[in-house]
mmCIF file of C-alpha atoms in Angstrom:
data_model
loop_
_atom_site.group_PDB
_atom_site.id
_atom_site.type_symbol
_atom_site.label_atom_id
_atom_site.label_comp_id
_atom_site.label_asym_id
_atom_site.label_seq_id
_atom_site.Cartn_x
_atom_site.Cartn_y
_atom_site.Cartn_z
ATOM 1 C CA MET J 1 34.110 -40.288 -8.364
ATOM 2 C CA ASP J 2 33.209 -40.995 -5.049
ATOM 3 C CA ALA J 3 31.684 -39.482 -2.185
ATOM 4 C CA GLY J 4 34.290 -38.078 0.339
ATOM 5 C CA THR J 5 36.114 -36.787 -3.092
ATOM 6 C CA ILE J 6 32.812 -34.800 -4.459
ATOM 7 C CA LEU J 7 32.280 -33.473 -0.880
ATOM 8 C CA SER J 8 36.095 -32.287 0.328
ATOM 9 C CA ALA J 9 36.217 -30.952 -3.312
ATOM 10 C CA ALA J 10 32.734 -28.333 -3.012
ATOM 11 C CA THR J 11 33.384 -28.210 0.172
ATOM 12 C CA GLY J 12 36.930 -26.775 -0.422
ATOM 13 C CA LEU J 13 35.621 -24.668 -3.451
ATOM 14 C CA ALA J 14 32.560 -22.705 -0.782
ATOM 15 C CA LEU J 15 35.586 -22.209 2.110
ATOM 16 C CA LEU J 16 37.187 -20.337 -0.669
ATOM 17 C CA LEU J 17 34.125 -18.505 -2.195
ATOM 18 C CA MET J 18 33.701 -17.537 1.689
ATOM 19 C CA CYS J 19 36.847 -16.658 2.192
ATOM 20 C CA ALA J 20 36.792 -13.861 -0.505
ATOM 21 C CA ALA J 21 33.202 -12.197 0.717
ATOM 22 C CA PHE J 22 34.919 -12.354 4.349
ATOM 23 C CA PHE J 23 37.829 -10.182 2.846
ATOM 24 C CA LEU J 24 34.823 -8.233 0.550
ATOM 25 C CA THR J 25 32.504 -7.821 3.622
ATOM 26 C CA ALA J 26 35.571 -6.999 6.190
ATOM 27 C CA TRP J 27 37.072 -4.283 3.853
ATOM 28 C CA ARG J 28 33.466 -2.754 4.075
ATOM 29 C CA VAL J 29 33.574 -2.480 8.033
ATOM 30 C CA VAL J 30 36.835 -0.979 7.463
ATOM 31 C CA ARG J 31 35.415 1.528 4.994
ATOM 32 C CA GLY J 32 32.547 2.347 6.444
ATOM 33 C CA PRO J 33 31.983 5.400 5.650
ATOM 34 C CA THR J 34 28.844 5.918 7.891
ATOM 35 C CA LEU J 35 28.005 3.575 11.162
ATOM 36 C CA PRO J 36 24.833 1.796 9.620
ATOM 37 C CA ASP J 37 27.381 0.740 7.018
ATOM 38 C CA ARG J 38 29.028 -1.269 9.123
ATOM 39 C CA ILE J 39 26.427 -2.578 10.682
ATOM 40 C CA VAL J 40 25.047 -4.180 7.803
ATOM 41 C CA ALA J 41 28.816 -5.266 7.153
ATOM 42 C CA LEU J 42 28.919 -6.931 10.859
ATOM 43 C CA ASP J 43 25.860 -8.501 10.072
ATOM 44 C CA MET J 44 26.935 -9.857 6.831
ATOM 45 C CA LEU J 45 30.458 -11.425 8.782
ATOM 46 C CA VAL J 46 28.207 -13.023 11.178
ATOM 47 C CA ALA J 47 26.463 -14.529 8.221
ATOM 48 C CA THR J 48 29.690 -15.618 6.661
ATOM 49 C CA ALA J 49 31.110 -17.351 10.139
ATOM 50 C CA ILE J 50 27.476 -19.038 9.886
ATOM 51 C CA GLY J 51 28.452 -20.880 6.557
ATOM 52 C CA PHE J 52 32.391 -20.935 7.537
ATOM 53 C CA ILE J 53 30.807 -23.051 10.272
ATOM 54 C CA ALA J 54 28.660 -25.209 8.542
ATOM 55 C CA VAL J 55 30.919 -26.077 6.551
ATOM 56 C CA VAL J 56 33.526 -27.357 8.335
ATOM 57 C CA ALA J 57 30.771 -29.262 10.270
ATOM 58 C CA ILE J 58 30.201 -30.729 7.164
ATOM 59 C CA ARG J 59 34.680 -31.728 6.754
ATOM 60 C CA THR J 60 34.507 -32.884 10.326
ATOM 61 C CA GLY J 61 31.401 -34.905 10.628
ATOM 62 C CA PHE J 62 30.986 -33.638 14.038
ATOM 63 C CA ALA J 63 27.118 -32.247 14.049
ATOM 64 C CA LEU J 64 28.187 -30.285 17.277
ATOM 65 C CA TYR J 65 29.368 -27.419 15.205
ATOM 66 C CA ILE J 66 25.168 -27.368 13.941
ATOM 67 C CA ASP J 67 24.459 -25.987 17.316
ATOM 68 C CA ILE J 68 27.343 -23.544 17.353
ATOM 69 C CA ALA J 69 26.530 -21.718 14.056
ATOM 70 C CA ILE J 70 22.328 -21.443 15.755
ATOM 71 C CA ALA J 71 23.693 -19.867 18.432
ATOM 72 C CA LEU J 72 25.960 -17.064 16.898
ATOM 73 C CA GLY J 73 23.107 -16.886 14.377
ATOM 74 C CA LEU J 74 21.053 -15.944 17.607
ATOM 75 C CA VAL J 75 23.736 -13.678 19.149
ATOM 76 C CA GLY J 76 24.484 -12.039 16.191
ATOM 77 C CA PHE J 77 20.736 -10.950 16.005
ATOM 78 C CA LEU J 78 20.666 -9.483 19.232
ATOM 79 C CA ALA J 79 23.885 -7.989 17.816
ATOM 80 C CA THR J 80 22.699 -6.164 15.468
ATOM 81 C CA ALA J 81 19.679 -5.295 17.023
ATOM 82 C CA ALA J 82 21.461 -3.763 20.046
ATOM 83 C CA LEU J 83 23.476 -1.352 17.375
ATOM 84 C CA ALA J 84 20.072 -0.688 15.512
ATOM 85 C CA ARG J 85 19.265 0.583 19.091
ATOM 86 C CA PHE J 86 21.884 2.439 19.488
ATOM 87 C CA VAL J 87 22.203 4.489 15.410
ATOM 88 C CA ALA J 88 18.664 5.503 16.887
ATOM 89 C CA SER J 89 19.039 6.562 20.301
ATOM 90 C CA ARG J 90 22.925 8.947 19.045
ATOM 91 C CA GLY J 91 21.436 10.252 15.657
ATOM 92 C CA LEU J 92 23.570 11.847 12.804
ATOM 93 C CA PRO J 93 27.163 13.254 14.496
ATOM 94 C CA GLY J 94 28.563 16.280 12.990
ATOM 95 C CA GLY J 95 31.068 15.211 10.294
ATOM 96 C CA GLU J 96 29.782 12.144 9.800
ATOM 97 C CA GLU J 97 28.904 11.179 6.243
ATOM 98 C CA GLU J 98 25.818 12.466 5.498
ATOM 99 C CA GLU J 99 25.666 11.762 1.329
ATOM 100 C CA ALA J 100 26.797 8.730 -0.460
ATOM 101 C CA PRO J 101 29.440 9.047 -3.829
ATOM 102 C CA PRO J 102 27.015 10.016 -6.553
ATOM 103 C CA GLU J 103 27.800 7.155 -9.121
ATOM 104 C CA PRO J 104 28.513 3.675 -7.402
ATOM 105 C CA THR J 105 29.572 1.871 -10.469
ATOM 106 C CA ARG J 106 33.382 3.193 -10.758
ATOM 107 C CA ARG J 107 34.451 4.063 -7.402
ATOM 108 C CA ARG J 108 38.348 4.457 -7.185
ATOM 109 C CA PRO J 109 39.501 3.439 -3.987
ATOM 110 C CA GLY J 110 41.277 5.765 -2.421
ATOM 111 C CA ARG J 111 39.257 8.760 -2.992
ATOM 112 C CA ALA J 112 38.665 11.305 -0.602
ATOM 113 C CA ARG J 113 34.763 11.214 -0.342
ATOM 114 C CA ARG J 114 33.669 14.786 1.616
ATOM 115 C CA MET I 1 -8.048 -22.248 21.833
ATOM 116 C CA ARG I 2 -6.080 -19.758 20.141
ATOM 117 C CA ARG I 3 -4.647 -19.677 24.024
ATOM 118 C CA LEU I 4 -2.811 -22.403 23.493
ATOM 119 C CA LEU I 5 -1.058 -21.396 19.321
ATOM 120 C CA ALA I 6 1.868 -19.639 21.349
ATOM 121 C CA PRO I 7 2.825 -22.527 23.741
ATOM 122 C CA ALA I 8 2.602 -25.149 20.731
ATOM 123 C CA VAL I 9 4.336 -23.870 18.447
ATOM 124 C CA LEU I 10 6.610 -23.119 20.586
ATOM 125 C CA ALA I 11 6.989 -26.265 22.489
ATOM 126 C CA LEU I 12 7.516 -27.781 18.710
ATOM 127 C CA ALA I 13 10.439 -25.109 18.129
ATOM 128 C CA TRP I 14 11.757 -26.823 21.571
ATOM 129 C CA ALA I 15 11.908 -30.436 19.934
ATOM 130 C CA ALA I 16 13.194 -29.828 16.540
ATOM 131 C CA VAL I 17 15.931 -27.971 18.539
ATOM 132 C CA THR I 18 16.627 -29.907 21.445
ATOM 133 C CA GLY I 19 16.102 -32.695 18.541
ATOM 134 C CA SER I 20 13.812 -34.852 19.988
ATOM 135 C CA PHE I 21 9.795 -35.655 19.802
ATOM 136 C CA ALA I 22 9.679 -38.073 21.982
ATOM 137 C CA TRP I 23 6.340 -36.629 24.592
ATOM 138 C CA PRO I 24 8.509 -36.697 27.664
ATOM 139 C CA ASN I 25 10.073 -33.777 25.816
ATOM 140 C CA LEU I 26 7.398 -32.559 24.030
ATOM 141 C CA VAL I 27 5.699 -31.820 27.481
ATOM 142 C CA LEU I 28 9.059 -30.239 28.822
ATOM 143 C CA GLY I 29 8.914 -28.034 25.554
ATOM 144 C CA LEU I 30 5.299 -26.953 26.607
ATOM 145 C CA ALA I 31 6.623 -26.159 30.143
ATOM 146 C CA VAL I 32 9.356 -23.823 29.246
ATOM 147 C CA ALA I 33 6.815 -22.624 26.725
ATOM 148 C CA ALA I 34 4.642 -21.642 29.164
ATOM 149 C CA LEU I 35 7.149 -20.250 31.618
ATOM 150 C CA ALA I 36 8.449 -17.827 28.693
ATOM 151 C CA LEU I 37 5.231 -16.726 27.884
ATOM 152 C CA PHE I 38 4.392 -16.145 31.710
ATOM 153 C CA PHE I 39 7.862 -13.581 31.526
ATOM 154 C CA VAL I 40 6.564 -11.386 28.621
ATOM 155 C CA ARG I 41 2.683 -11.325 29.557
ATOM 156 C CA GLY I 42 3.085 -7.716 29.697
ATOM 157 C CA HIS I 43 3.805 -7.784 26.626
ATOM 158 C CA ALA I 44 1.828 -9.052 24.536
ATOM 159 C CA ARG I 45 -1.098 -7.696 23.325
ATOM 160 C CA ALA I 46 -4.081 -8.534 21.838
ATOM 161 C CA GLY I 47 -3.824 -7.887 18.959
ATOM 162 C CA ALA I 48 -0.365 -10.257 18.142
ATOM 163 C CA ARG I 49 -2.690 -13.118 18.579
ATOM 164 C CA PRO I 50 -4.181 -13.654 14.835
ATOM 165 C CA ALA I 51 -8.035 -14.172 14.758
ATOM 166 C CA ALA I 52 -8.025 -17.149 13.217
ATOM 167 C CA VAL I 53 -5.796 -19.855 11.588
ATOM 168 C CA ARG I 54 -6.322 -21.403 8.536
ATOM 169 C CA PRO I 55 -3.568 -24.292 7.627
ATOM 170 C CA GLY I 56 -3.984 -24.968 3.486
ATOM 171 C CA ARG I 57 -3.767 -20.772 2.987
ATOM 172 C CA LEU I 58 -1.079 -20.743 5.406
ATOM 173 C CA LEU I 59 0.485 -23.446 3.376
ATOM 174 C CA SER I 60 -0.113 -21.941 0.061
ATOM 175 C CA LEU I 61 1.417 -18.260 1.679
ATOM 176 C CA LEU I 62 4.239 -20.663 2.824
ATOM 177 C CA ALA I 63 4.761 -21.664 -0.899
ATOM 178 C CA LEU I 64 4.473 -18.681 -2.153
ATOM 179 C CA PHE I 65 7.034 -16.992 0.298
ATOM 180 C CA VAL I 66 9.512 -19.219 -0.547
ATOM 181 C CA LYS I 67 9.686 -19.280 -3.917
ATOM 182 C CA GLU I 68 9.485 -15.465 -4.201
ATOM 183 C CA LEU I 69 12.696 -15.512 -1.871
ATOM 184 C CA ALA I 70 14.489 -17.552 -3.938
ATOM 185 C CA LEU I 71 13.632 -15.246 -6.795
ATOM 186 C CA SER I 72 14.488 -12.399 -4.614
ATOM 187 C CA ALA I 73 17.937 -13.809 -3.275
ATOM 188 C CA TRP I 74 18.609 -14.519 -7.044
ATOM 189 C CA ARG I 75 17.856 -11.421 -8.604
ATOM 190 C CA VAL I 76 19.857 -9.634 -6.078
ATOM 191 C CA ALA I 77 22.322 -12.038 -7.034
ATOM 192 C CA VAL I 78 22.272 -10.733 -10.259
ATOM 193 C CA LEU I 79 21.548 -7.235 -10.075
ATOM 194 C CA VAL I 80 25.137 -7.586 -7.975
ATOM 195 C CA ALA I 81 27.155 -9.233 -10.405
ATOM 196 C CA ARG I 82 26.324 -6.945 -13.334
ATOM 197 C CA PRO I 83 29.356 -5.097 -14.374
ATOM 198 C CA ARG I 84 27.051 -1.740 -14.554
ATOM 199 C CA MET I 85 24.140 -1.560 -11.953
ATOM 200 C CA VAL I 86 20.861 -0.247 -12.907
ATOM 201 C CA LEU I 87 19.478 1.123 -9.606
ATOM 202 C CA ARG I 88 16.264 3.745 -8.983
ATOM 203 C CA PRO I 89 16.068 2.786 -5.278
ATOM 204 C CA GLY I 90 13.682 4.442 -3.397
ATOM 205 C CA ILE I 91 11.242 4.707 -0.414
ATOM 206 C CA PHE I 92 7.472 4.732 -1.559
ATOM 207 C CA ALA I 93 4.796 4.524 0.759
ATOM 208 C CA PHE I 94 2.147 1.584 1.337
ATOM 209 C CA PRO I 95 -1.647 2.331 2.641
ATOM 210 C CA LEU I 96 -2.088 -1.182 4.435
ATOM 211 C CA THR I 97 -5.458 -3.174 5.177
ATOM 212 C CA VAL I 98 -4.650 -5.494 6.847
ATOM 213 C CA THR I 99 -4.620 -3.428 10.792
ATOM 214 C CA SER I 100 -3.596 -6.028 13.563
ATOM 215 C CA ASP I 101 -0.047 -6.156 15.089
ATOM 216 C CA PHE I 102 0.688 -9.805 14.012
ATOM 217 C CA GLU I 103 -0.555 -9.047 10.545
ATOM 218 C CA ILE I 104 1.780 -6.211 9.933
ATOM 219 C CA ALA I 105 4.738 -7.649 11.438
ATOM 220 C CA LEU I 106 4.336 -10.873 9.098
ATOM 221 C CA LEU I 107 3.597 -8.334 6.430
ATOM 222 C CA ALA I 108 6.947 -6.415 7.007
ATOM 223 C CA ASN I 109 9.296 -9.219 7.338
ATOM 224 C CA LEU I 110 7.612 -10.610 3.643
ATOM 225 C CA ILE I 111 8.151 -7.888 2.276
ATOM 226 C CA THR I 112 11.967 -7.945 3.558
ATOM 227 C CA LEU I 113 12.590 -11.261 1.812
ATOM 228 C CA THR I 114 11.462 -10.374 -1.653
ATOM 229 C CA PRO I 115 12.637 -9.130 -4.789
ATOM 230 C CA GLY I 116 14.125 -5.800 -4.637
ATOM 231 C CA THR I 117 11.932 -4.529 -1.050
ATOM 232 C CA LEU I 118 13.011 -3.716 1.732
ATOM 233 C CA SER I 119 10.172 -1.925 5.004
ATOM 234 C CA VAL I 120 11.715 0.970 6.753
ATOM 235 C CA ASP I 121 9.303 1.504 8.826
ATOM 236 C CA VAL I 122 5.448 2.169 10.350
ATOM 237 C CA SER I 123 3.329 5.405 10.787
ATOM 238 C CA GLU I 124 2.869 6.292 14.082
ATOM 239 C CA ASP I 125 -0.705 5.350 13.605
ATOM 240 C CA ARG I 126 -0.459 1.940 11.745
ATOM 241 C CA ARG I 127 -1.627 3.334 8.499
ATOM 242 C CA VAL I 128 1.396 3.270 6.438
ATOM 243 C CA LEU I 129 4.387 1.023 5.259
ATOM 244 C CA TYR I 130 7.705 2.239 4.270
ATOM 245 C CA VAL I 131 9.672 0.318 1.589
ATOM 246 C CA HIS I 132 12.657 0.805 0.163
ATOM 247 C CA ALA I 133 12.660 -0.458 -3.494
ATOM 248 C CA LEU I 134 16.038 -1.171 -5.445
ATOM 249 C CA ASP I 135 13.721 0.326 -8.737
ATOM 250 C CA CYS I 136 11.435 2.671 -7.018
ATOM 251 C CA SER I 137 10.658 3.330 -10.884
ATOM 252 C CA ASP I 138 6.913 2.259 -10.659
ATOM 253 C CA PRO I 139 6.118 3.288 -7.462
ATOM 254 C CA ALA I 140 1.744 2.671 -8.548
ATOM 255 C CA GLY I 141 2.813 -0.886 -9.855
ATOM 256 C CA ALA I 142 4.765 -2.133 -6.657
ATOM 257 C CA ARG I 143 2.165 -1.252 -4.706
ATOM 258 C CA ARG I 144 -0.199 -2.821 -6.104
ATOM 259 C CA GLY I 145 1.926 -6.230 -6.310
ATOM 260 C CA ILE I 146 1.906 -6.477 -2.336
ATOM 261 C CA ALA I 147 -1.495 -5.770 -2.076
ATOM 262 C CA GLU I 148 -2.526 -8.573 -4.116
ATOM 263 C CA GLY I 149 0.204 -11.340 -3.032
ATOM 264 C CA PHE I 150 0.927 -10.734 0.321
ATOM 265 C CA GLU I 151 -1.740 -8.723 1.618
ATOM 266 C CA ARG I 152 -4.349 -10.518 0.105
ATOM 267 C CA LYS I 153 -2.662 -14.517 1.134
ATOM 268 C CA ILE I 154 -2.382 -12.912 4.601
ATOM 269 C CA MET I 155 -5.836 -11.898 4.963
ATOM 270 C CA GLU I 156 -7.027 -15.246 3.879
ATOM 271 C CA ALA I 157 -4.678 -17.472 5.571
ATOM 272 C CA PHE I 158 -6.093 -15.340 8.955
ATOM 273 C CA ARG I 159 -9.303 -13.978 8.747
ATOM 274 C CA MET R 1 23.018 -43.551 -2.415
ATOM 275 C CA THR R 2 26.139 -42.571 -0.733
ATOM 276 C CA VAL R 3 27.023 -40.952 -3.477
ATOM 277 C CA LEU R 4 23.614 -39.205 -4.231
ATOM 278 C CA LEU R 5 24.156 -37.552 -0.966
ATOM 279 C CA ALA R 6 26.997 -36.352 -1.682
ATOM 280 C CA LEU R 7 25.624 -34.511 -4.761
ATOM 281 C CA ALA R 8 23.117 -33.213 -2.777
ATOM 282 C CA THR R 9 25.107 -32.040 0.134
ATOM 283 C CA ALA R 10 27.702 -30.604 -2.759
ATOM 284 C CA VAL R 11 25.373 -28.239 -4.403
ATOM 285 C CA LEU R 12 23.753 -27.001 -2.005
ATOM 286 C CA VAL R 13 27.255 -25.866 -0.450
ATOM 287 C CA VAL R 14 28.700 -24.622 -3.299
ATOM 288 C CA THR R 15 24.699 -22.869 -4.082
ATOM 289 C CA GLY R 16 25.086 -21.202 -0.642
ATOM 290 C CA GLY R 17 29.009 -20.242 -0.564
ATOM 291 C CA VAL R 18 28.383 -18.425 -4.032
ATOM 292 C CA PHE R 19 25.492 -16.491 -2.543
ATOM 293 C CA THR R 20 27.106 -15.507 0.213
ATOM 294 C CA LEU R 21 30.487 -14.254 -2.007
ATOM 295 C CA LEU R 22 27.148 -12.332 -4.413
ATOM 296 C CA ALA R 23 25.517 -10.688 -1.245
ATOM 297 C CA ALA R 24 29.520 -9.584 -0.645
ATOM 298 C CA VAL R 25 29.760 -7.740 -3.640
ATOM 299 C CA GLY R 26 26.701 -6.332 -2.911
ATOM 300 C CA VAL R 27 27.603 -5.263 0.019
ATOM 301 C CA VAL R 28 30.662 -4.067 -1.228
ATOM 302 C CA ARG R 29 29.473 -2.191 -4.551
ATOM 303 C CA LEU R 30 26.333 -0.653 -3.745
ATOM 304 C CA PRO R 31 25.972 3.054 -3.107
ATOM 305 C CA ASP R 32 24.312 3.349 0.424
ATOM 306 C CA VAL R 33 23.396 1.848 3.329
ATOM 307 C CA TYR R 34 19.954 1.312 2.538
ATOM 308 C CA THR R 35 20.528 -1.087 -1.209
ATOM 309 C CA ARG R 36 23.482 -2.921 0.997
ATOM 310 C CA MET R 37 21.004 -3.805 3.151
ATOM 311 C CA HIS R 38 19.157 -5.299 0.498
ATOM 312 C CA ALA R 39 22.252 -7.582 -0.659
ATOM 313 C CA ALA R 40 22.364 -8.525 2.894
ATOM 314 C CA SER R 41 19.617 -9.661 4.460
ATOM 315 C CA LYS R 42 18.342 -11.524 1.343
ATOM 316 C CA ALA R 43 21.450 -13.427 -0.351
ATOM 317 C CA GLY R 44 23.411 -13.493 2.924
ATOM 318 C CA THR R 45 20.351 -15.327 4.964
ATOM 319 C CA VAL R 46 20.589 -17.444 1.862
ATOM 320 C CA GLY R 47 23.809 -18.373 1.456
ATOM 321 C CA SER R 48 24.049 -19.508 5.338
ATOM 322 C CA GLY R 49 20.866 -21.118 5.157
ATOM 323 C CA LEU R 50 21.844 -23.249 2.584
ATOM 324 C CA MET R 51 24.794 -24.170 4.440
ATOM 325 C CA LEU R 52 23.222 -24.893 7.270
ATOM 326 C CA LEU R 53 20.593 -26.747 5.578
ATOM 327 C CA ALA R 54 23.734 -29.108 4.013
ATOM 328 C CA ALA R 55 25.234 -29.480 7.558
ATOM 329 C CA GLY R 56 22.226 -30.962 7.954
ATOM 330 C CA LEU R 57 21.078 -32.996 5.255
ATOM 331 C CA HIS R 58 24.565 -34.506 5.490
ATOM 332 C CA SER R 59 25.041 -35.797 9.092
ATOM 333 C CA LEU R 60 22.005 -38.709 8.137
ATOM 334 C CA GLU R 61 20.612 -37.973 11.771
ATOM 335 C CA GLY R 62 16.473 -36.364 11.756
ATOM 336 C CA ALA R 63 17.671 -35.128 15.290
ATOM 337 C CA VAL R 64 20.449 -32.976 13.492
ATOM 338 C CA LEU R 65 17.991 -32.103 10.859
ATOM 339 C CA ALA R 66 14.969 -30.678 12.738
ATOM 340 C CA ARG R 67 18.013 -28.585 14.018
ATOM 341 C CA ALA R 68 19.043 -27.291 11.064
ATOM 342 C CA VAL R 69 15.528 -26.496 9.669
ATOM 343 C CA ALA R 70 14.812 -25.163 12.493
ATOM 344 C CA GLY R 71 17.469 -22.672 12.912
ATOM 345 C CA VAL R 72 17.177 -21.332 9.531
ATOM 346 C CA ALA R 73 13.573 -21.299 9.883
ATOM 347 C CA PHE R 74 14.672 -18.779 12.941
ATOM 348 C CA PHE R 75 17.269 -17.057 10.393
ATOM 349 C CA LEU R 76 14.691 -16.197 8.431
ATOM 350 C CA LEU R 77 12.868 -14.872 10.902
ATOM 351 C CA THR R 78 15.373 -12.623 12.163
ATOM 352 C CA ALA R 79 17.563 -11.492 9.383
ATOM 353 C CA PRO R 80 14.402 -9.006 8.008
ATOM 354 C CA VAL R 81 13.801 -7.930 11.370
ATOM 355 C CA ALA R 82 17.180 -6.946 11.802
ATOM 356 C CA ALA R 83 16.857 -5.490 8.570
ATOM 357 C CA HIS R 84 14.298 -3.371 9.768
ATOM 358 C CA LEU R 85 15.644 -2.360 12.549
ATOM 359 C CA VAL R 86 18.691 -0.817 11.441
ATOM 360 C CA ALA R 87 16.782 0.835 8.210
ATOM 361 C CA ARG R 88 14.703 2.340 10.431
ATOM 362 C CA ALA R 89 17.281 3.629 12.617
ATOM 363 C CA ALA R 90 19.358 5.015 10.067
ATOM 364 C CA HIS R 91 16.594 7.244 8.617
ATOM 365 C CA ARG R 92 15.465 8.056 11.678
ATOM 366 C CA ALA R 93 18.863 9.504 12.652
ATOM 367 C CA GLY R 94 18.694 11.135 8.906
ATOM 368 C CA TYR R 95 21.413 8.947 7.158
ATOM 369 C CA ARG R 96 20.725 10.116 3.322
ATOM 370 C CA PRO R 97 20.408 7.614 0.716
ATOM 371 C CA THR R 98 21.902 8.336 -2.210
ATOM 372 C CA ARG R 99 21.640 10.798 -4.655
ATOM 373 C CA LEU R 100 20.783 8.116 -7.369
ATOM 374 C CA THR R 101 17.627 7.562 -5.103
ATOM 375 C CA VAL R 102 13.764 8.866 -7.257
ATOM 376 C CA LEU R 103 11.744 8.762 -4.173
ATOM 377 C CA ASP R 104 11.380 9.407 -0.515
ATOM 378 C CA GLU R 105 8.065 9.446 0.579
ATOM 379 C CA MET R 106 9.114 8.662 3.918
ATOM 380 C CA ALA R 107 11.069 12.141 4.438
ATOM 381 C CA GLU R 108 8.370 13.902 2.535
ATOM 382 C CA ALA R 109 5.499 12.753 5.496
ATOM 383 C CA ARG R 110 8.328 13.458 8.420
ATOM 384 C CA ARG R 111 8.814 17.363 6.621
ATOM 385 C CA ARG R 112 5.265 17.240 6.285
ATOM 386 C CA ALA R 113 4.656 16.313 10.362
ATOM 387 C CA GLU R 114 6.865 19.125 10.598
ATOM 388 C CA ARG R 115 5.449 21.448 8.955
ATOM 389 C CA ASN R 116 1.872 20.815 10.376
ATOM 390 C CA ARG R 117 3.009 20.925 14.561
ATOM 391 C CA PRO R 118 3.031 24.554 15.946
#
């Protein structure tokens, strides 16, 4: 086993794992049900994207990607802070989900929530 | 001397981010740090600065933090990977012994990155920290854990 | 030596990937905003931090590694702040925690304060 094989296998596996993570988080962004849920999921999407960029940095050997990842982290934090301020200033809109579903372990996908 | 702490830390961060610890770069970093601090001068209050810094105790706090962070990520991962999650979430009030803004902010940050706890809010009078816990079946024990762990270490490191 | 370095990088990258995936699973499976935040702010931060460290280690340059370490330190400082901001905003706006919640001393304190107000 040489270094190249190990690295390409590991980064490939990591990309696969993060792909799955990305889609799961995106499902939460679409599904909601509340605005704070979506904000948390978007924050998580940024974290996953940083991971993606770091892996791409390893695969291509361009150290510049690391700077891009750090910059994305900065912007992501600012976005989350701004969205949190929006939630605080808007309050709870009428009609939005008020209570989470009763059982967390079994969640049927198509069930009506309200 | 303590007035120089913030610019020095910022200059070191500048050197790390630009990737060069050469003297001219450090001086440039110091200048940028001074400029940045000048812009926020109206917002920085006396309580935002630690009363004293003990490097040894600070290292021990850092070690505890890294250990707890690893443990916390592991616990969340294990909890989530189980087919049936056992959850008893809740928000408990933690009476603060630390008083300054700096210490409260540090404690809140450390609490968030430790197993099963997340700081939600500080009361108006800065006496109570509200902490959300994934397992809130024993709030008294959780309170004791924070008071004897992080809070004591913070007071040892910065007083 | 290069094999050792590659192995260390590989371990970091895969561990980071596993943590990121588990954080995403947590964001999907946990019942309310507050519990989801636990998964996103802890496992998610550790995941992307490990990835960044791996990238810094792989480059074998002091400058790049220093930048990666500074980036990780920055994430560790901002992730709890972001989680705290969202949690506080959500709780103040009135988003209720899940029914499984056993204790909410923050809501109790707020109700008490409202009762005392004339």
